[in-house]
mmCIF file of C-alpha atoms in Angstrom:
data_model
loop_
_atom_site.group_PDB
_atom_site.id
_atom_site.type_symbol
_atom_site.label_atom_id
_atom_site.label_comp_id
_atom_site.label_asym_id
_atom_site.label_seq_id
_atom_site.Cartn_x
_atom_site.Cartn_y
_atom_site.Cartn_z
ATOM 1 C CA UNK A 1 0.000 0.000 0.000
ATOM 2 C CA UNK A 2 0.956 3.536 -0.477
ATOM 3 C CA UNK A 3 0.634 6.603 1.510
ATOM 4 C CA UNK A 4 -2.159 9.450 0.049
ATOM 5 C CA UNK A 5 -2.672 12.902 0.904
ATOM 6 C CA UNK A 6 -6.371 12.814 0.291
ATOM 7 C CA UNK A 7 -8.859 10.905 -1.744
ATOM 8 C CA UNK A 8 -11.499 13.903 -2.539
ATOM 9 C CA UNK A 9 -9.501 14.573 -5.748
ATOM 10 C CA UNK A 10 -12.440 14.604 -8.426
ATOM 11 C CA UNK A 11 -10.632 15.700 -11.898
ATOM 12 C CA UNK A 12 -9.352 13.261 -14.368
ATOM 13 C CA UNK A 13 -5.512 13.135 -15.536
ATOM 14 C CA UNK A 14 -5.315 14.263 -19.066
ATOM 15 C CA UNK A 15 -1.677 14.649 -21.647
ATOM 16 C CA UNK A 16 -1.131 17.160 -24.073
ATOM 17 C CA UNK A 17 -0.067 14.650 -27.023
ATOM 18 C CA UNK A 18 1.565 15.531 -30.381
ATOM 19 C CA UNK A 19 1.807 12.647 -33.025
ATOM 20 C CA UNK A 20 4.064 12.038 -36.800
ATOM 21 C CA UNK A 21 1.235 13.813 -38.237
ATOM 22 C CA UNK A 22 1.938 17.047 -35.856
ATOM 23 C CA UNK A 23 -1.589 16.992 -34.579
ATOM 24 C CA UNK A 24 -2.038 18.579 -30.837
ATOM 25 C CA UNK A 25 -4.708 17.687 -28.623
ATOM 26 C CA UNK A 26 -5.675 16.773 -25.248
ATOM 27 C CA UNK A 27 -6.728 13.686 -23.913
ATOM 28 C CA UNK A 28 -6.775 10.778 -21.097
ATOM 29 C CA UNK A 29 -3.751 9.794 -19.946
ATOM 30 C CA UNK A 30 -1.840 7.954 -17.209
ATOM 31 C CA UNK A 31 -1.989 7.045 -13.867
ATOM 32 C CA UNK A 32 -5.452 6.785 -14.122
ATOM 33 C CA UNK A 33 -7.540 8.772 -11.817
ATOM 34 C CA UNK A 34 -9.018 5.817 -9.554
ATOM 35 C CA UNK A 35 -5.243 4.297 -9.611
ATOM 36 C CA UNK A 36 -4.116 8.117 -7.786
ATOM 37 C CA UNK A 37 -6.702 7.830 -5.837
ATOM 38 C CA UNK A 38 -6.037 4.902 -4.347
ATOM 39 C CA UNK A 39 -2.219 5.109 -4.740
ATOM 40 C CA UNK A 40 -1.988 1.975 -6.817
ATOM 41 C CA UNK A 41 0.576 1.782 -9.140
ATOM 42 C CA UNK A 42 3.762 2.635 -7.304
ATOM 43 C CA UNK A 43 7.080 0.946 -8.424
ATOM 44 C CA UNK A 44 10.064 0.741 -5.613
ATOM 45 C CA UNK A 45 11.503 4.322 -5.529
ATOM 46 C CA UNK A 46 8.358 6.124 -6.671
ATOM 47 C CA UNK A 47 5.792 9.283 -6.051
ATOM 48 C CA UNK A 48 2.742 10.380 -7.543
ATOM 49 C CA UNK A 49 3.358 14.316 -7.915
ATOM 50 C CA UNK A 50 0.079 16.372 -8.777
ATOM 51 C CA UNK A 51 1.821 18.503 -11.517
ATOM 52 C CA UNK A 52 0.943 22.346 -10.889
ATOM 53 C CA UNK A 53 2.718 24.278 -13.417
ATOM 54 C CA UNK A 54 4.937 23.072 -16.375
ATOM 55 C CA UNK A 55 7.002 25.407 -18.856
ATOM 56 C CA UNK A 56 6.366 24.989 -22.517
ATOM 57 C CA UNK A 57 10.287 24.612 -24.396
ATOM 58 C CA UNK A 58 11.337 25.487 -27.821
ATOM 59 C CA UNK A 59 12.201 21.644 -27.624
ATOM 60 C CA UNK A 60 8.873 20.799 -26.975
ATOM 61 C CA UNK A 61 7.087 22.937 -30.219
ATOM 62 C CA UNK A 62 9.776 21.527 -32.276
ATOM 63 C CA UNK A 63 8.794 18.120 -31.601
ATOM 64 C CA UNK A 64 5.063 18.888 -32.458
ATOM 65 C CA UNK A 65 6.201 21.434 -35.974
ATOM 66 C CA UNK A 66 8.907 19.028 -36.901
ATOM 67 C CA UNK A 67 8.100 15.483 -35.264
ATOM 68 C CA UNK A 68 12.011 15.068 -34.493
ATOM 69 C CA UNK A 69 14.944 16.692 -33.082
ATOM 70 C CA UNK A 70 18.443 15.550 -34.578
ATOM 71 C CA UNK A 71 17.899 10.961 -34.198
ATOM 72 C CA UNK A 72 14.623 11.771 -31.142
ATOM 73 C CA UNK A 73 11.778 11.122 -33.510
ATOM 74 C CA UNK A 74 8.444 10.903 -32.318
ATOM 75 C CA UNK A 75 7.235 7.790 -34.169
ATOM 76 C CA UNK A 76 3.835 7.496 -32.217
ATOM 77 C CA UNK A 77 1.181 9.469 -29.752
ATOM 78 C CA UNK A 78 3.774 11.678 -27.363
ATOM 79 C CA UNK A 79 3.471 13.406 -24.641
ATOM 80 C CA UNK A 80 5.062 16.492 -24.351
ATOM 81 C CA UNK A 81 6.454 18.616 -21.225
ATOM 82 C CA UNK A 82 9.603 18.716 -18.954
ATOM 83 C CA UNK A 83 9.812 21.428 -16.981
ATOM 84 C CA UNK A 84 7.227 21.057 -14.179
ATOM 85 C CA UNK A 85 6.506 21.024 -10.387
ATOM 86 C CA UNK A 86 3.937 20.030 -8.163
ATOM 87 C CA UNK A 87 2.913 18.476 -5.049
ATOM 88 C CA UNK A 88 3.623 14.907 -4.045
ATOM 89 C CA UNK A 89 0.407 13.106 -3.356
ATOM 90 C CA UNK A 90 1.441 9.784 -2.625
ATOM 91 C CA UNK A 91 5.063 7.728 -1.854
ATOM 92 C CA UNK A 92 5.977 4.123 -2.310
ATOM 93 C CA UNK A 93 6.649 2.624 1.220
ATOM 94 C CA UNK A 94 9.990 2.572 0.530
ATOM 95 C CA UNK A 95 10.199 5.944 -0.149
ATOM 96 C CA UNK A 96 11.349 7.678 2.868
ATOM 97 C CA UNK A 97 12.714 11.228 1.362
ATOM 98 C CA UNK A 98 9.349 12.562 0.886
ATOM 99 C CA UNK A 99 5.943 12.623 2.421
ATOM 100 C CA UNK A 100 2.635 13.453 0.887
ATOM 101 C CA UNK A 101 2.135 17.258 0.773
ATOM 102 C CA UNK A 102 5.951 17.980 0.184
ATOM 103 C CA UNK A 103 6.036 20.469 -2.786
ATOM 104 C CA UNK A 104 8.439 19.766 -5.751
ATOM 105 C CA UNK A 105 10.384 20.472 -8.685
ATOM 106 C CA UNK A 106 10.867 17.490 -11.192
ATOM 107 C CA UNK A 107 14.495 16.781 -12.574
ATOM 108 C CA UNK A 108 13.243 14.655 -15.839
ATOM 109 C CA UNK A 109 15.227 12.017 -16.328
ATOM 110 C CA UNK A 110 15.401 8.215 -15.229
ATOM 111 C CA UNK A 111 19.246 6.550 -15.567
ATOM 112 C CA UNK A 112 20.596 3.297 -15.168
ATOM 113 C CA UNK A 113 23.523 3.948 -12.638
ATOM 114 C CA UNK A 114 25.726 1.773 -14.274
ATOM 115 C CA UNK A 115 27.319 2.925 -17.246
ATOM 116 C CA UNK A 116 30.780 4.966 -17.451
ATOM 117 C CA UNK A 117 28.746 8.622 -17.401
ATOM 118 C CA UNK A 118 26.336 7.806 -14.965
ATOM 119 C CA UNK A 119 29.603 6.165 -12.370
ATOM 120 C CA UNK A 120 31.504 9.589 -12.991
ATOM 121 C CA UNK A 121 28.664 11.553 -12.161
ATOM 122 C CA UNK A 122 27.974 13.155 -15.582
ATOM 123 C CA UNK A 123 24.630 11.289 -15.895
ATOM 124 C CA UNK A 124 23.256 13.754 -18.938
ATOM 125 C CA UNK A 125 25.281 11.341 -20.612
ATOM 126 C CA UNK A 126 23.284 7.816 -19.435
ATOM 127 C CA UNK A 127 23.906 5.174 -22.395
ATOM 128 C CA UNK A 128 19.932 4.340 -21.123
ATOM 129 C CA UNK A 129 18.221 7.487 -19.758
ATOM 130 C CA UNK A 130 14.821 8.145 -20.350
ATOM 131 C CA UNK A 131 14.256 11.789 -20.688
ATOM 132 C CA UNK A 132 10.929 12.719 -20.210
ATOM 133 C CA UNK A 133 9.163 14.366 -23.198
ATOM 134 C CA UNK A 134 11.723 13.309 -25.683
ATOM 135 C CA UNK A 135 10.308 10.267 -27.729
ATOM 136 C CA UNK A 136 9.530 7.471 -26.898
ATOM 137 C CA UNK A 137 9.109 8.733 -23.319
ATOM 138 C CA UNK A 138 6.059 10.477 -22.050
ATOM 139 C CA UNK A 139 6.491 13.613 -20.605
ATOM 140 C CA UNK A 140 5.065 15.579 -17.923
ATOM 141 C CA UNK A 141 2.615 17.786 -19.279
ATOM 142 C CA UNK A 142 -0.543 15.454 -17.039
ATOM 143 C CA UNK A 143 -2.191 16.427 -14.202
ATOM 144 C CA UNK A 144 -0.821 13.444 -12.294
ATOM 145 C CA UNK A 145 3.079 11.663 -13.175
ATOM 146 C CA UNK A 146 4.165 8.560 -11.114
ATOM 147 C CA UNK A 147 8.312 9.708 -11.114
ATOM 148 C CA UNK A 148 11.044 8.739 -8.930
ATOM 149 C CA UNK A 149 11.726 10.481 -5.501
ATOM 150 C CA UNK A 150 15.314 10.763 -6.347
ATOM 151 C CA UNK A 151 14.233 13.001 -9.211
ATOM 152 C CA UNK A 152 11.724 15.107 -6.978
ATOM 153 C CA UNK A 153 13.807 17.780 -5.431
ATOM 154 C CA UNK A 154 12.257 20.024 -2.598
ATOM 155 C CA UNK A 155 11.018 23.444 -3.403
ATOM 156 C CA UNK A 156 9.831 24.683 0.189
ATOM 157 C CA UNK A 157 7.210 27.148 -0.191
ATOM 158 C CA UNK A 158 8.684 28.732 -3.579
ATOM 159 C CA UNK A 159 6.426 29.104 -6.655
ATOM 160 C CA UNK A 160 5.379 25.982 -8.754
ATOM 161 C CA UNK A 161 6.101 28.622 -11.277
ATOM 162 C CA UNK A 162 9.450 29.227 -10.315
ATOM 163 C CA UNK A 163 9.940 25.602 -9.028
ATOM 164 C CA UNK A 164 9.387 24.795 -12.902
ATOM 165 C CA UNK A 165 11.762 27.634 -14.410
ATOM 166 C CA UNK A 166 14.791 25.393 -12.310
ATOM 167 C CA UNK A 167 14.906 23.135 -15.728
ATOM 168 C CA UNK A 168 15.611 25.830 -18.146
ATOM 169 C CA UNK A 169 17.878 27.120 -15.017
ATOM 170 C CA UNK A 170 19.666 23.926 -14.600
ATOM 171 C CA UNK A 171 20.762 24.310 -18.642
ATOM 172 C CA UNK A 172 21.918 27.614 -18.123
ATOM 173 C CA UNK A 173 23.843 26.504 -15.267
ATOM 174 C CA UNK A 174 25.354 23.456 -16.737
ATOM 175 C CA UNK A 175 26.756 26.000 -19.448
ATOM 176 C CA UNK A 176 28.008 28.556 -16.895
ATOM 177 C CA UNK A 177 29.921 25.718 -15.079
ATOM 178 C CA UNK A 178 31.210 23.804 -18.286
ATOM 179 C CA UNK A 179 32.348 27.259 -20.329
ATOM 180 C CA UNK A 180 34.179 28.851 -17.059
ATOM 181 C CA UNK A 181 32.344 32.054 -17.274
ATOM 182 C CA UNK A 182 34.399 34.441 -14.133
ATOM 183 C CA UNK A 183 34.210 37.763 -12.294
ATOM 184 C CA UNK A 184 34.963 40.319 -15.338
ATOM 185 C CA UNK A 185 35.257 38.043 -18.088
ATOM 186 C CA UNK A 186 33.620 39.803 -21.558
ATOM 187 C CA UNK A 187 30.945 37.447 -22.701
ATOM 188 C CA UNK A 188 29.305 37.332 -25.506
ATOM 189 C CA UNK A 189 25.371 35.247 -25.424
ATOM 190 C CA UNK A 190 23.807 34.974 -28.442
ATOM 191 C CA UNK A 191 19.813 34.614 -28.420
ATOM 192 C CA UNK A 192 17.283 36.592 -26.226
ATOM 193 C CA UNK A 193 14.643 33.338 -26.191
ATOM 194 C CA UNK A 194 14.205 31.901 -22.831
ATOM 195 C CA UNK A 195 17.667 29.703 -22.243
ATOM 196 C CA UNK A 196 19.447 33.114 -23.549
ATOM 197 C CA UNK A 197 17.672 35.269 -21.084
ATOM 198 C CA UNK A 198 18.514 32.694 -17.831
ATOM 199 C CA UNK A 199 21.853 32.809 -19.056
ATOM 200 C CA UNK A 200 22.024 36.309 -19.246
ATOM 201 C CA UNK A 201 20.896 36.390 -15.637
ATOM 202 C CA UNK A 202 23.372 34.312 -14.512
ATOM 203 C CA UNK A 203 26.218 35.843 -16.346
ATOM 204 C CA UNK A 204 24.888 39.497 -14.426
ATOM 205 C CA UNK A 205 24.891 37.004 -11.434
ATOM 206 C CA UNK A 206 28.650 36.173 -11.878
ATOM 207 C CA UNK A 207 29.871 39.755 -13.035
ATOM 208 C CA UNK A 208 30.569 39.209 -16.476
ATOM 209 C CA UNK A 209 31.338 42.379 -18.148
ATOM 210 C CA UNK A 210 30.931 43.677 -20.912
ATOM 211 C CA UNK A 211 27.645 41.516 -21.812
ATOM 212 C CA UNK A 212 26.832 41.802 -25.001
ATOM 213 C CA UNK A 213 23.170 39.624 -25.904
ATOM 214 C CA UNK A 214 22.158 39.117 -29.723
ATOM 215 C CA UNK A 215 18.891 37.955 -31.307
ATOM 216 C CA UNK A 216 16.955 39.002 -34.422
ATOM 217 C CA UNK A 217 14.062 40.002 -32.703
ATOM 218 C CA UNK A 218 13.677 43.357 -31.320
ATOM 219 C CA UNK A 219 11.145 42.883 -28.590
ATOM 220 C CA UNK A 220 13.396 40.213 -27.021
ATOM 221 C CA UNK A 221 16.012 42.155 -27.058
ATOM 222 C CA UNK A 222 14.632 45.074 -25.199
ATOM 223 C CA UNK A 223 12.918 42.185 -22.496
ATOM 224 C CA UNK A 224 16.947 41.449 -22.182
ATOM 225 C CA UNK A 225 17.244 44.868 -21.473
ATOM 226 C CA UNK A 226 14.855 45.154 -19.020
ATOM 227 C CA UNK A 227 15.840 42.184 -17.649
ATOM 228 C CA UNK A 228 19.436 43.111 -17.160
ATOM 229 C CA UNK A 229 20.014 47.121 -17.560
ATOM 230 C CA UNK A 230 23.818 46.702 -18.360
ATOM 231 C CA UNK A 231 23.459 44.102 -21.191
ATOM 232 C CA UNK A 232 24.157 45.712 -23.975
ATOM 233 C CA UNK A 233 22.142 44.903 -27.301
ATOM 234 C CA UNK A 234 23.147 43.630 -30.703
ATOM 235 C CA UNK A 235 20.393 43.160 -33.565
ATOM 236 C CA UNK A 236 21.284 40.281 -35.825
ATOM 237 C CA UNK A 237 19.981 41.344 -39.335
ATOM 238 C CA UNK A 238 19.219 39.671 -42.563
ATOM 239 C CA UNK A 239 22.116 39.650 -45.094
ATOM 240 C CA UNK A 240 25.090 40.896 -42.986
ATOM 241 C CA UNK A 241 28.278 38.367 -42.876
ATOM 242 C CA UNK A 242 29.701 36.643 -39.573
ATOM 243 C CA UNK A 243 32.344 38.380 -39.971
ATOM 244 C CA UNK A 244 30.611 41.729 -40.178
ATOM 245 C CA UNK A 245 27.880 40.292 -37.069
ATOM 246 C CA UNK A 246 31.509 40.243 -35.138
ATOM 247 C CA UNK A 247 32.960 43.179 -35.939
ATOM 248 C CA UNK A 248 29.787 45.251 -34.576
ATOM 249 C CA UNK A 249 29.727 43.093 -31.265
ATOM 250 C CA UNK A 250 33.381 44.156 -30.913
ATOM 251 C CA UNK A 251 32.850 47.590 -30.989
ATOM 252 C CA UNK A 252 29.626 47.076 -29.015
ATOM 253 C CA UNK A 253 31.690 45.328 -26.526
ATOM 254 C CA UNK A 254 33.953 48.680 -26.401
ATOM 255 C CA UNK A 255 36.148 46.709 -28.654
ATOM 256 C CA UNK A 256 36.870 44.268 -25.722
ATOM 257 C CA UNK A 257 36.331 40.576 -27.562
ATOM 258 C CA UNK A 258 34.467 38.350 -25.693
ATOM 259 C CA UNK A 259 36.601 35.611 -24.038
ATOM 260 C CA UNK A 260 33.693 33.711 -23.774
ATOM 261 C CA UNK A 261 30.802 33.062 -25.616
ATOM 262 C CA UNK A 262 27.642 31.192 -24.645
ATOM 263 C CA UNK A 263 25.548 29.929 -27.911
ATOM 264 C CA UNK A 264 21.850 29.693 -27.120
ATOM 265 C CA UNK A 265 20.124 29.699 -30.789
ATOM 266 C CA UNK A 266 22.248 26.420 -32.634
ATOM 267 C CA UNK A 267 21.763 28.240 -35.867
ATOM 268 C CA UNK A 268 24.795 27.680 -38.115
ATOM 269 C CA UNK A 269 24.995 31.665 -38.577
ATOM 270 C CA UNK A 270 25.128 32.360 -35.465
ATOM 271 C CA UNK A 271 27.931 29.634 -34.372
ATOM 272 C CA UNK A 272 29.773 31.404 -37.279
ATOM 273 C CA UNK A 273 29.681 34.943 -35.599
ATOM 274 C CA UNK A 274 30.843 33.596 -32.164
ATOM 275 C CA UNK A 275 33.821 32.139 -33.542
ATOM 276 C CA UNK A 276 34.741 35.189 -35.460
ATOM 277 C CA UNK A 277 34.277 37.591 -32.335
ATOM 278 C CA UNK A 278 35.967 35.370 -29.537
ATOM 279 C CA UNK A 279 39.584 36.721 -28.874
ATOM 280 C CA UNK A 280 42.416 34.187 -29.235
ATOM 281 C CA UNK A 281 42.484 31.174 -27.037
ATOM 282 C CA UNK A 282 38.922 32.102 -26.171
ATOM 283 C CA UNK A 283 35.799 29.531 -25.894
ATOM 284 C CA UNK A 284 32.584 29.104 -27.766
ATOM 285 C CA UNK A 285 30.580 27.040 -25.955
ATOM 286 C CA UNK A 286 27.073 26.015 -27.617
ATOM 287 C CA UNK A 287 23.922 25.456 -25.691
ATOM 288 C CA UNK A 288 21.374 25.230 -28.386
ATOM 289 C CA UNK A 289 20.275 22.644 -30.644
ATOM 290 C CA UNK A 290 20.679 23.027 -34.158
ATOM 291 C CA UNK A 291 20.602 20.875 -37.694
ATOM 292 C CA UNK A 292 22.126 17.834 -37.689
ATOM 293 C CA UNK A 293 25.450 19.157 -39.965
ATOM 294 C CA UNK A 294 26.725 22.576 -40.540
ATOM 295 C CA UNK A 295 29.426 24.539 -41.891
ATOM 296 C CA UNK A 296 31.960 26.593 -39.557
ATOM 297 C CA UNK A 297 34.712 28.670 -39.871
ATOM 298 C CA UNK A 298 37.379 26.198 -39.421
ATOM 299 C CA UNK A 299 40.432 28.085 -40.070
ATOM 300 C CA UNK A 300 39.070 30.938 -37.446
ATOM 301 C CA UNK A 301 38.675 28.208 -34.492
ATOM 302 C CA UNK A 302 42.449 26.591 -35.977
ATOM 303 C CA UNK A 303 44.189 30.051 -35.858
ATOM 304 C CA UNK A 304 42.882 31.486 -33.072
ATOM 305 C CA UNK A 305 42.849 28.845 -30.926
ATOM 306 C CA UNK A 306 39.248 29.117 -29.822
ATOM 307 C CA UNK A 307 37.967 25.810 -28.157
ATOM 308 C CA UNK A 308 34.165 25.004 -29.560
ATOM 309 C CA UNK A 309 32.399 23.274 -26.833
ATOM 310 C CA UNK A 310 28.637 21.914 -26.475
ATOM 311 C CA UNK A 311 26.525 20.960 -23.980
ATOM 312 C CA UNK A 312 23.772 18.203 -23.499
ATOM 313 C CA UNK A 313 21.219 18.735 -20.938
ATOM 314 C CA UNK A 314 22.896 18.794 -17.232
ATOM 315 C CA UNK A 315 23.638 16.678 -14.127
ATOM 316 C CA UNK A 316 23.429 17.930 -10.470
ATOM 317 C CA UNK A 317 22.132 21.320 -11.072
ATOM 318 C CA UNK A 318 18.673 21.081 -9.134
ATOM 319 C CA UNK A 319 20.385 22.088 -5.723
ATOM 320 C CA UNK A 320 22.260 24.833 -6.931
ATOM 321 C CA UNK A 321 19.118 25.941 -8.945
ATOM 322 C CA UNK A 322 17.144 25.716 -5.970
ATOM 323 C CA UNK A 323 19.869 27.953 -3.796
ATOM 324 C CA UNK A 324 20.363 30.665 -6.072
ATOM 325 C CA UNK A 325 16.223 31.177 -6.770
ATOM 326 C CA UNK A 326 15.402 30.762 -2.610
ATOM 327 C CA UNK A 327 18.001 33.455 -1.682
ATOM 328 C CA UNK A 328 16.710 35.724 -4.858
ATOM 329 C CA UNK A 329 20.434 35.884 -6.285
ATOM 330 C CA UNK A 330 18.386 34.630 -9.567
ATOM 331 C CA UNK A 331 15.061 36.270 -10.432
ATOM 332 C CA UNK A 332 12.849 34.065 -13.074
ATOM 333 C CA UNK A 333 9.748 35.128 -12.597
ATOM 334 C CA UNK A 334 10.340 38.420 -15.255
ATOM 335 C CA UNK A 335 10.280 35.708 -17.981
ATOM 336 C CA UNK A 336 6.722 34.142 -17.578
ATOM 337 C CA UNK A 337 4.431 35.800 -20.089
ATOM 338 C CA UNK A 338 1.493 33.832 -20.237
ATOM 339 C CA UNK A 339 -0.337 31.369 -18.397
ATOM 340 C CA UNK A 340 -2.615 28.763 -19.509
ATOM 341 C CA UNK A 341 -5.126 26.351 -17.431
ATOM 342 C CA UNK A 342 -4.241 22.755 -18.617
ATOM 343 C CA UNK A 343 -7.359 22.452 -20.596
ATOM 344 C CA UNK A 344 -6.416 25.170 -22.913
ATOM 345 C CA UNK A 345 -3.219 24.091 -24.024
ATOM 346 C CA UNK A 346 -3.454 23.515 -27.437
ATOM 347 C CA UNK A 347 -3.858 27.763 -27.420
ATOM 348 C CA UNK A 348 -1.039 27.962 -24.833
ATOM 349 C CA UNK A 349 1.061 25.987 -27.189
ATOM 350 C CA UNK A 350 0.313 28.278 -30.140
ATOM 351 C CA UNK A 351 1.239 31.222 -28.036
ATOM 352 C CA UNK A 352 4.404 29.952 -27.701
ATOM 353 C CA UNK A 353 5.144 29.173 -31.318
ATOM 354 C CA UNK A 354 4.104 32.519 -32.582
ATOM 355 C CA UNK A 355 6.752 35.360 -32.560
ATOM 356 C CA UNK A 356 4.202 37.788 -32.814
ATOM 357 C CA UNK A 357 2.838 36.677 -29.410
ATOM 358 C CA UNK A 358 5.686 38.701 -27.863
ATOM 359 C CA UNK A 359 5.945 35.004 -25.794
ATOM 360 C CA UNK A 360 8.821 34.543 -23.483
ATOM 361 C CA UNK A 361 7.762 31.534 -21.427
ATOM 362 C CA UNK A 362 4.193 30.071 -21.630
ATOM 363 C CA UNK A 363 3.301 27.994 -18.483
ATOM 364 C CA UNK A 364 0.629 25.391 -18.680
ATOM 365 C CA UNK A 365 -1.399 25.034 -14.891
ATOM 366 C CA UNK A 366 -3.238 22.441 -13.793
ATOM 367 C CA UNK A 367 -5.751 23.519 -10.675
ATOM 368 C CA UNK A 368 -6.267 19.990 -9.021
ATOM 369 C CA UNK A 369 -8.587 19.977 -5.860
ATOM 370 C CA UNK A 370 -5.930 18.897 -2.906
#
């Protein structure tokens, strides 16, 4: 038997699904309403979370527009969502961490604990990890997820909001850690969409300076500004070179070249402009996803010395995450836009996918009666 919080909960768990044919819709999912209820359905090491609010990603429109990022295909019904927190309504009795009531955020991914990256403590890399929302594994966008409590990391009485904005947190994080951003160093992040704007909070955060952000979208680039009063803006537009792009975020810099800079869009243009404005033996260290091949200034990286570096989710962030959003050293809630009740989220979706929207981050809530 399993331990429940309450057994007055009334509302159904539904997914938001995407298919091959890029159809969106909501429907039934699992655990099953009368299985949450009764707290059936528990594996050794599991919780049933009541999910409260989730963040829509870029990753997660791509999968319903294109049906595949890079070899993650979705092949059948999917559903979507990783970046969620909730409360905990029921525990396995082996569970002894948490307790129904206990409000969390979800770190989405199951590994095996075996292989080499998992034993060296870079888990991202699991040979076997099921990441949640990336085909074939259902994500988290349900009113009710059965998860494992190692994955369920305390939030205290933060936000779900917030407690949700740790994922996209975490990624910025991981890059801040891996690229060896420091007190002073000139940095140059390039994209204003969500992941760029975390990272340019965390850069602010760890007194990068000059910070120079870059997107092709005006509105987000005045949000960055905003945001961050000291970053200073670039405009990427249509038809100038990499070379060129680089030469104006020199000068914008106060010809200072960035030592380091953090890629957030994976569009091959933009790789090509960070490597031409990085000084010599500086880093350009990629966070976004981009096309499966793509050209690059070879020569530049070979001459200059510039070490090209990327980035695949992150391992042991949630803590720090948690730490730097309790004591208010990192401020997310700026970047939610628009909110959604579960039920709409076919609209919240389209929000999110249409520039014009003016969209930072959409979150999807779910109102269940605990």
């Amino acid at each position: 038997m399993s331990t429940t919080t309450t057994t007055t909960i009334s509302k159904s768990n539904v997914g938001v699904y995407t298919n091959p044919a890029h159809d969106l819709w909501i429907a039934e999912s699992k655990p099953t309403l009368e299985e949450v209820k009764k707290g059936e359905g528990l594996k050794d090491g599991e919780v049933t979370i009541a999910i409260k609010s989730t963040g829509i990603c870029g990753s997660d429109v791509h999968f319903w527009h294109a049906g595949r990022i890079g070899p993650m295909i979705v092949e059948d019904t999917h559903i979507l969502g990783h970046e969620s927190a909730g409360v905990i309504l029921a525990v396995h009795p082996s569970v002894k961490s948490l307790k129904p009531g206990d409000r969390v955020a979800i770190e989405p991914n199951i590994i095996c604990g075996q292989c080499e990256p998992c034993l060296t403590g870079r888990y991202n890399g699991c040979e076997k990890v099921e990441f949640l929302s990336t085909p074939p594994f259902h994500g988290l966008l349900r009113r009710y997820v059965n998860h494992p409590a190692v994955w369920c990391h305390k939030i205290g009485d933060m936000s779900f909001e917030n407690g949700s904005m740790l994922e996209p947190l975490s990624v910025a994080l991981a890059g801040m850690e891996r690229s060896g951003v420091k007190l002073g160093d000139p940095v140059l992040i390039c994209g204003a969409g969500p992941i760029g704007l975390v990272t340019l909070l965390c850069c602010n955060a760890a007194g990068a300076e000059p910070m120079v952000i870059t997107d092709i979208d005006e509105g987000r680039l005045k949000f960055a500004k905003e945001l961050v009063p000291r970053a200073r803006l670039y405009k990427v537009e249509r038809g100038v070179t990499p070379e060129q792009a680089a030469e104006d975020i020199i000068k914008l810099g106060g010809n200072v070249k960035p030592s380091v800079a953090l890629e957030c869009t994976g569009v091959e243009s933009s790789i090509a402009s960070a490597i031409w404005s990085v000084k010599f033996g500086g880093k350009v260290f990629v966070i976004g996803v981009g096309k499966s091949e793509m050209s690059i200034p070879f020569m530049r990286l070979s001459t200059q010395e510039v070490d090209l570096q990327f980035q695949y989710r992150y391992s042991n962030t949630w803590p720090r995450a948690i730490r730097l959003v309790e004591s208010g050293v990192i401020d997310l809630k700026r970047l939610v836009t628009h909110r959604f009740d579960i039920e709409d989220a076919v609209k919240a979706f389209g929000t999110a996918a249409d520039p014009k929207t003016g969209a930072i981050k959409v979150q999807i809530q779910s109102e269940v009666d605990i």
